[in-house]
One Martini backbone bead per residue (centre of mass of N, CA, C, O) as a GRO file, in nm:
protein
  313
    1MET     BB    1   7.394 -12.143  13.754
    2LYS     BB    2   7.195 -12.067  13.478
    3LYS     BB    3   6.885 -11.886  13.477
    4ILE     BB    4   6.592 -11.834  13.306
    5LEU     BB    5   6.413 -11.524  13.349
    6PHE     BB    6   6.185 -11.305  13.286
    7LEU     BB    7   5.999 -11.275  13.021
    8MET     BB    8   5.957 -11.036  12.752
    9ILE     BB    9   5.705 -10.941  12.521
   10PHE     BB   10   5.692 -10.749  12.200
   11SER     BB   11   5.387 -10.814  12.067
   12ILE     BB   12   5.135 -10.947  11.944
   13CYS     BB   13   4.792 -11.021  11.988
   14VAL     BB   14   4.576 -11.280  12.086
   15PHE     BB   15   4.354 -11.479  12.158
   16ALA     BB   16   4.378 -11.704  12.415
   17GLN     BB   17   4.223 -11.945  12.275
   18ASP     BB   18   4.471 -11.913  12.041
   19SER     BB   19   4.705 -11.979  12.191
   20ALA     BB   20   4.979 -12.163  12.218
   21LEU     BB   21   4.948 -12.261  12.510
   22PHE     BB   22   4.661 -12.359  12.505
   23ASN     BB   23   4.712 -12.577  12.275
   24ILE     BB   24   4.938 -12.729  12.414
   25VAL     BB   25   4.787 -12.818  12.664
   26LYS     BB   26   4.555 -12.964  12.512
   27ASN     BB   27   4.746 -13.143  12.288
   28VAL     BB   28   5.000 -13.221  12.495
   29SER     BB   29   5.007 -13.207  12.807
   30ILE     BB   30   4.763 -13.381  12.883
   31PRO     BB   31   4.839 -13.638  12.721
   32ASP     BB   32   5.114 -13.677  12.864
   33VAL     BB   33   5.001 -13.720  13.148
   34GLN     BB   34   4.822 -13.960  13.080
   35THR     BB   35   5.055 -14.142  12.994
   36ALA     BB   36   5.209 -14.139  13.263
   37ILE     BB   37   4.985 -14.268  13.427
   38LYS     BB   38   4.957 -14.526  13.265
   39ASP     BB   39   5.260 -14.617  13.292
   40ALA     BB   40   5.268 -14.630  13.599
   41LYS     BB   41   5.049 -14.849  13.630
   42ALA     BB   42   5.194 -15.060  13.456
   43LEU     BB   43   5.441 -15.084  13.640
   44LYS     BB   44   5.294 -15.181  13.896
   45ALA     BB   45   5.189 -15.446  13.750
   46ASN     BB   46   5.489 -15.446  13.590
   47TYR     BB   47   5.841 -15.481  13.660
   48SER     BB   48   5.964 -15.385  13.380
   49ASP     BB   49   6.182 -15.248  13.168
   50GLU     BB   50   5.979 -15.139  12.963
   51ASN     BB   51   5.793 -14.992  13.168
   52PHE     BB   52   6.007 -14.804  13.280
   53THR     BB   53   6.085 -14.662  13.019
   54ASN     BB   54   5.806 -14.554  12.950
   55PHE     BB   55   5.782 -14.379  13.203
   56ILE     BB   56   6.030 -14.205  13.167
   57ARG     BB   57   5.951 -14.081  12.898
   58ALA     BB   58   5.684 -13.958  12.995
   59TRP     BB   59   5.799 -13.784  13.226
   60LYS     BB   60   5.998 -13.611  13.059
   61LYS     BB   61   5.780 -13.467  12.896
   62VAL     BB   62   5.646 -13.329  13.133
   63GLU     BB   63   5.901 -13.187  13.251
   64ALA     BB   64   6.008 -13.031  12.994
   65LEU     BB   65   5.685 -12.906  12.977
   66TYR     BB   66   5.644 -12.727  13.248
   67PHE     BB   67   5.358 -12.503  13.317
   68ALA     BB   68   5.204 -12.508  13.595
   69GLY     BB   69   5.383 -12.307  13.767
   70GLU     BB   70   5.302 -12.055  13.584
   71ILE     BB   71   4.991 -12.082  13.609
   72ASP     BB   72   5.039 -12.205  13.917
   73ASP     BB   73   5.202 -12.158  14.213
   74ASP     BB   74   5.117 -12.429  14.359
   75TYR     BB   75   5.306 -12.591  14.117
   76LEU     BB   76   5.610 -12.509  14.120
   77ASP     BB   77   5.735 -12.772  14.307
   78THR     BB   78   5.639 -13.050  14.200
   79PRO     BB   79   5.891 -13.169  14.049
   80ARG     BB   80   6.066 -13.188  14.320
   81TYR     BB   81   5.867 -13.423  14.431
   82MET     BB   82   5.951 -13.624  14.171
   83ASP     BB   83   6.248 -13.487  14.101
   84VAL     BB   84   6.617 -13.479  14.205
   85PHE     BB   85   6.794 -13.415  13.980
   86ASN     BB   86   7.050 -13.203  14.071
   87ASN     BB   87   6.870 -13.134  14.370
   88LEU     BB   88   7.067 -13.303  14.578
   89LYS     BB   89   7.287 -13.339  14.850
   90GLU     BB   90   7.218 -13.611  14.921
   91ASP     BB   91   7.223 -13.967  14.961
   92LEU     BB   92   6.976 -14.146  14.829
   93ASN     BB   93   7.068 -14.442  14.799
   94SER     BB   94   7.143 -14.499  15.096
   95GLN     BB   95   6.860 -14.433  15.205
   96MET     BB   96   6.705 -14.648  15.038
   97GLN     BB   97   6.849 -14.890  15.159
   98ARG     BB   98   6.735 -14.847  15.444
   99VAL     BB   99   6.444 -14.885  15.362
  100ILE     BB  100   6.473 -15.174  15.258
  101ASP     BB  101   6.605 -15.291  15.535
  102SER     BB  102   6.366 -15.233  15.677
  103ASN     BB  103   6.051 -15.296  15.881
  104ASP     BB  104   5.887 -15.082  15.784
  105ASP     BB  105   5.639 -14.940  15.666
  106PRO     BB  106   5.643 -14.794  15.368
  107LYS     BB  107   5.489 -14.531  15.444
  108LYS     BB  108   5.682 -14.473  15.684
  109ALA     BB  109   5.964 -14.494  15.542
  110LEU     BB  110   5.847 -14.268  15.328
  111PHE     BB  111   5.890 -13.959  15.477
  112LYS     BB  112   6.027 -13.838  15.232
  113ASN     BB  113   6.008 -13.682  14.938
  114SER     BB  114   6.266 -13.817  14.803
  115PHE     BB  115   6.144 -14.118  14.845
  116LYS     BB  116   5.903 -14.030  14.609
  117THR     BB  117   6.076 -14.061  14.353
  118VAL     BB  118   6.209 -14.153  14.058
  119ASN     BB  119   6.493 -14.203  14.176
  120ALA     BB  120   6.405 -14.396  14.401
  121LEU     BB  121   6.271 -14.602  14.216
  122GLU     BB  122   6.522 -14.688  14.064
  123TYR     BB  123   6.674 -14.805  14.304
  124VAL     BB  124   6.470 -15.019  14.391
  125LEU     BB  125   6.474 -15.169  14.095
  126TYR     BB  126   6.827 -15.132  14.034
  127SER     BB  127   7.035 -15.213  14.268
  128ASP     BB  128   6.948 -15.499  14.171
  129LYS     BB  129   6.827 -15.802  14.023
  130THR     BB  130   6.623 -15.808  14.266
  131ILE     BB  131   6.264 -15.808  14.321
  132THR     BB  132   6.121 -15.783  14.598
  133ASP     BB  133   5.851 -15.756  14.795
  134ARG     BB  134   5.955 -15.507  14.936
  135LYS     BB  135   6.011 -15.341  14.680
  136LYS     BB  136   5.724 -15.350  14.566
  137ALA     BB  137   5.593 -15.200  14.801
  138ILE     BB  138   5.759 -14.942  14.773
  139ALA     BB  139   5.703 -14.882  14.474
  140GLY     BB  140   5.396 -14.853  14.505
  141VAL     BB  141   5.404 -14.597  14.680
  142ILE     BB  142   5.559 -14.420  14.486
  143ILE     BB  143   5.363 -14.437  14.246
  144ASP     BB  144   5.117 -14.323  14.389
  145SER     BB  145   5.247 -14.046  14.433
  146LEU     BB  146   5.303 -13.978  14.136
  147VAL     BB  147   5.012 -14.001  14.035
  148SER     BB  148   4.894 -13.782  14.216
  149LYS     BB  149   5.068 -13.551  14.090
  150LEU     BB  150   4.974 -13.591  13.800
  151GLU     BB  151   4.680 -13.527  13.859
  152ASP     BB  152   4.735 -13.238  13.949
  153ILE     BB  153   4.849 -13.138  13.683
  154LYS     BB  154   4.604 -13.200  13.513
  155GLY     BB  155   4.416 -13.011  13.674
  156ALA     BB  156   4.570 -12.749  13.610
  157TYR     BB  157   4.528 -12.762  13.303
  158GLU     BB  158   4.217 -12.775  13.302
  159GLU     BB  159   4.181 -12.504  13.448
  160PHE     BB  160   4.319 -12.327  13.236
  161LEU     BB  161   4.105 -12.382  13.005
  162THR     BB  162   3.872 -12.227  13.206
  163SER     BB  163   4.006 -11.971  13.236
  164LYS     BB  164   4.100 -11.663  13.226
  165PRO     BB  165   4.232 -11.506  12.982
  166LYS     BB  166   4.542 -11.438  12.843
  167ASP     BB  167   4.777 -11.304  12.678
  168GLU     BB  168   5.028 -11.374  12.451
  169LYS     BB  169   5.262 -11.263  12.608
  170PHE     BB  170   5.245 -11.447  12.854
  171ASP     BB  171   5.237 -11.727  12.714
  172THR     BB  172   5.503 -11.706  12.547
  173ALA     BB  173   5.694 -11.670  12.786
  174ILE     BB  174   5.648 -11.952  12.902
  175VAL     BB  175   5.748 -12.121  12.665
  176ILE     BB  176   6.034 -12.006  12.636
  177ASN     BB  177   6.132 -12.049  12.923
  178THR     BB  178   6.100 -12.358  12.914
  179LEU     BB  179   6.293 -12.420  12.678
  180ILE     BB  180   6.547 -12.297  12.801
  181ALA     BB  181   6.558 -12.458  13.065
  182SER     BB  182   6.556 -12.740  12.932
  183THR     BB  183   6.824 -12.707  12.762
  184TYR     BB  184   7.012 -12.648  12.988
  185ARG     BB  185   6.974 -12.918  13.143
  186LEU     BB  186   7.048 -13.097  12.910
  187LYS     BB  187   7.345 -13.002  12.858
  188GLU     BB  188   7.453 -12.997  13.157
  189TRP     BB  189   7.323 -13.236  13.323
  190ARG     BB  190   7.256 -13.478  13.102
  191ILE     BB  191   7.546 -13.439  12.950
  192GLY     BB  192   7.794 -13.270  13.061
  193ASN     BB  193   7.853 -13.418  13.336
  194ALA     BB  194   7.911 -13.703  13.197
  195SER     BB  195   8.109 -13.597  12.947
  196GLY     BB  196   8.293 -13.343  13.039
  197SER     BB  197   8.156 -13.048  12.926
  198SER     BB  198   8.118 -12.910  13.169
  199SER     BB  199   8.238 -12.684  13.394
  200LYS     BB  200   8.223 -12.874  13.647
  201PHE     BB  201   8.341 -13.143  13.447
  202LYS     BB  202   8.596 -13.084  13.296
  203ASN     BB  203   8.743 -13.354  13.151
  204ASP     BB  204   8.530 -13.560  13.340
  205PRO     BB  205   8.413 -13.836  13.267
  206ASN     BB  206   8.092 -13.995  13.395
  207ASN     BB  207   7.836 -14.223  13.395
  208ASN     BB  208   7.737 -14.191  13.699
  209ARG     BB  209   7.601 -13.896  13.629
  210ALA     BB  210   7.371 -14.001  13.513
  211GLU     BB  211   7.039 -14.006  13.551
  212TYR     BB  212   7.007 -14.340  13.455
  213PHE     BB  213   7.239 -14.551  13.533
  214LEU     BB  214   7.108 -14.812  13.652
  215SER     BB  215   6.886 -14.848  13.398
  216GLN     BB  216   6.974 -14.726  13.123
  217ASN     BB  217   6.787 -14.426  13.060
  218SER     BB  218   6.932 -14.159  12.964
  219PHE     BB  219   6.883 -14.156  12.656
  220ALA     BB  220   6.577 -14.182  12.667
  221ALA     BB  221   6.535 -13.912  12.811
  222ILE     BB  222   6.662 -13.728  12.601
  223ASP     BB  223   6.480 -13.810  12.365
  224ALA     BB  224   6.212 -13.721  12.499
  225ILE     BB  225   6.280 -13.422  12.524
  226LEU     BB  226   6.313 -13.372  12.221
  227ASP     BB  227   6.029 -13.465  12.141
  228ALA     BB  228   5.875 -13.253  12.302
  229GLN     BB  229   5.988 -13.007  12.151
  230LYS     BB  230   5.914 -13.092  11.864
  231GLU     BB  231   5.602 -13.097  11.903
  232ILE     BB  232   5.581 -12.765  11.950
  233LEU     BB  233   5.738 -12.676  11.669
  234GLU     BB  234   5.557 -12.803  11.487
  235ASP     BB  235   5.333 -12.841  11.261
  236LYS     BB  236   4.979 -12.791  11.293
  237ASN     BB  237   4.612 -12.797  11.313
  238TYR     BB  238   4.703 -12.572  11.519
  239TYR     BB  239   4.768 -12.319  11.719
  240ASN     BB  240   5.114 -12.247  11.764
  241PHE     BB  241   5.443 -12.184  11.775
  242ALA     BB  242   5.469 -12.189  11.468
  243SER     BB  243   5.247 -11.984  11.411
  244LEU     BB  244   5.374 -11.749  11.563
  245SER     BB  245   5.641 -11.741  11.403
  246LYS     BB  246   5.513 -11.672  11.135
  247LYS     BB  247   5.375 -11.407  11.220
  248LEU     BB  248   5.690 -11.302  11.307
  249ASN     BB  249   5.907 -11.400  11.101
  250ALA     BB  250   6.048 -11.692  11.247
  251GLN     BB  251   6.106 -11.945  11.063
  252LYS     BB  252   6.413 -11.966  11.053
  253GLU     BB  253   6.464 -11.993  11.361
  254LEU     BB  254   6.285 -12.240  11.399
  255LYS     BB  255   6.437 -12.429  11.204
  256VAL     BB  256   6.698 -12.434  11.360
  257ALA     BB  257   6.583 -12.574  11.607
  258LEU     BB  258   6.476 -12.827  11.466
  259ASP     BB  259   6.747 -12.915  11.343
  260LYS     BB  260   6.888 -12.952  11.624
  261ILE     BB  261   6.710 -13.174  11.724
  262ILE     BB  262   6.771 -13.377  11.500
  263GLU     BB  263   7.078 -13.378  11.537
  264THR     BB  264   7.080 -13.473  11.833
  265LYS     BB  265   6.932 -13.741  11.783
  266GLU     BB  266   7.141 -13.859  11.588
  267LYS     BB  267   7.385 -13.853  11.779
  268LEU     BB  268   7.258 -14.031  11.994
  269SER     BB  269   7.209 -14.291  11.808
  270LYS     BB  270   7.541 -14.336  11.762
  271LEU     BB  271   7.564 -14.417  12.047
  272LYS     BB  272   7.637 -14.586  12.305
  273LYS     BB  273   7.454 -14.690  12.544
  274ASP     BB  274   7.504 -14.474  12.800
  275ASP     BB  275   7.771 -14.338  12.663
  276PHE     BB  276   7.963 -14.036  12.747
  277SER     BB  277   8.268 -14.046  12.639
  278LYS     BB  278   8.148 -13.952  12.325
  279ALA     BB  279   7.947 -13.673  12.395
  280GLN     BB  280   8.054 -13.392  12.292
  281ASP     BB  281   7.880 -13.348  12.035
  282LEU     BB  282   7.613 -13.360  12.181
  283PHE     BB  283   7.659 -13.109  12.349
  284GLU     BB  284   7.691 -12.909  12.111
  285SER     BB  285   7.405 -12.949  12.001
  286ALA     BB  286   7.257 -12.863  12.260
  287ARG     BB  287   7.381 -12.581  12.267
  288ALA     BB  288   7.267 -12.488  11.993
  289LEU     BB  289   6.975 -12.515  12.079
  290HIS     BB  290   6.980 -12.316  12.310
  291ASN     BB  291   7.072 -12.073  12.130
  292ALA     BB  292   6.828 -12.074  11.940
  293TYR     BB  293   6.649 -11.967  12.167
  294TYR     BB  294   6.821 -11.745  12.336
  295LEU     BB  295   6.896 -11.581  12.074
  296SER     BB  296   6.744 -11.592  11.796
  297LEU     BB  297   6.437 -11.626  11.873
  298ILE     BB  298   6.412 -11.400  12.075
  299ASP     BB  299   6.487 -11.168  11.890
  300LYS     BB  300   6.266 -11.213  11.670
  301LEU     BB  301   6.021 -11.199  11.895
  302GLY     BB  302   6.096 -10.970  12.110
  303LEU     BB  303   6.283 -11.070  12.338
  304LYS     BB  304   6.356 -11.060  12.693
  305ALA     BB  305   6.632 -11.150  12.914
  306ASN     BB  306   6.694 -11.245  13.239
  307VAL     BB  307   6.997 -11.327  13.409
  308LEU     BB  308   7.030 -11.550  13.679
  309ASP     BB  309   7.165 -11.657  13.958
  310ALA     BB  310   7.172 -12.018  14.036
  311ASP     BB  311   7.127 -12.297  14.244
  312GLY     BB  312   7.094 -12.633  14.094
  313ASP     BB  313   7.219 -12.866  14.295
   0.00000   0.00000   0.00000
């Protein structure tokens, strides 16, 4: 796949306490992590479909705008310990079935990092219609691990707010890089692979490739990702990415991105739930959104991006 890395911005600076990233972390990132923690605990208390969907939506918002790894290298790989979608060679489902079937204590049985991910949790709860006491015990250990990592992310963000400020160039590069990477994965992994629109699975749609095929939450995840991006692009009563874009006369390019988010959400809402067989137009909208960031907005903001080949499977 192509991954966008190492963005450099050549624009004006403002004080870091007023930077877009600072205010996004304070007003969006930390509240989103808090919601994910709350929803995870609610799921552990009651393994209902509604609670699982709420947690998935909350987690996708955290993952879609994950800045902690750029803020602190110690947290660079944290999302991979929580979610292995499209990043795991082995068959996780068959391994989780062996965990379920074993008599080992759940903490001992879940000895691999991949066994304590959101993907593993979905299999435990949705591999069949019955959630046994054994599955509940396993799910509880997985959720505790996820909550612990979410608490770590929250701590990284809180530390960022009290750390020595960096200039707007550095902060804005982080935001743009995250948006570009997020939309690439959205269009290729989360839409294109299942709809048969990606180069890897061209003209070969298969709903089984969807991110949350078992629980039928793939569309909910996509919608949450779009909502997360929309949240940081819209005008707010604090200095944010929209404020920066206005300062650099990039309102038109920002509006294109916002319009594409709305368009993609509308196309998603018109499709049969989690059916990617007719999602080719959805893919095109997501691709247009990606290009709105990677081409138009970058150019207007004075950004340069180096594109490196990387294996994301």
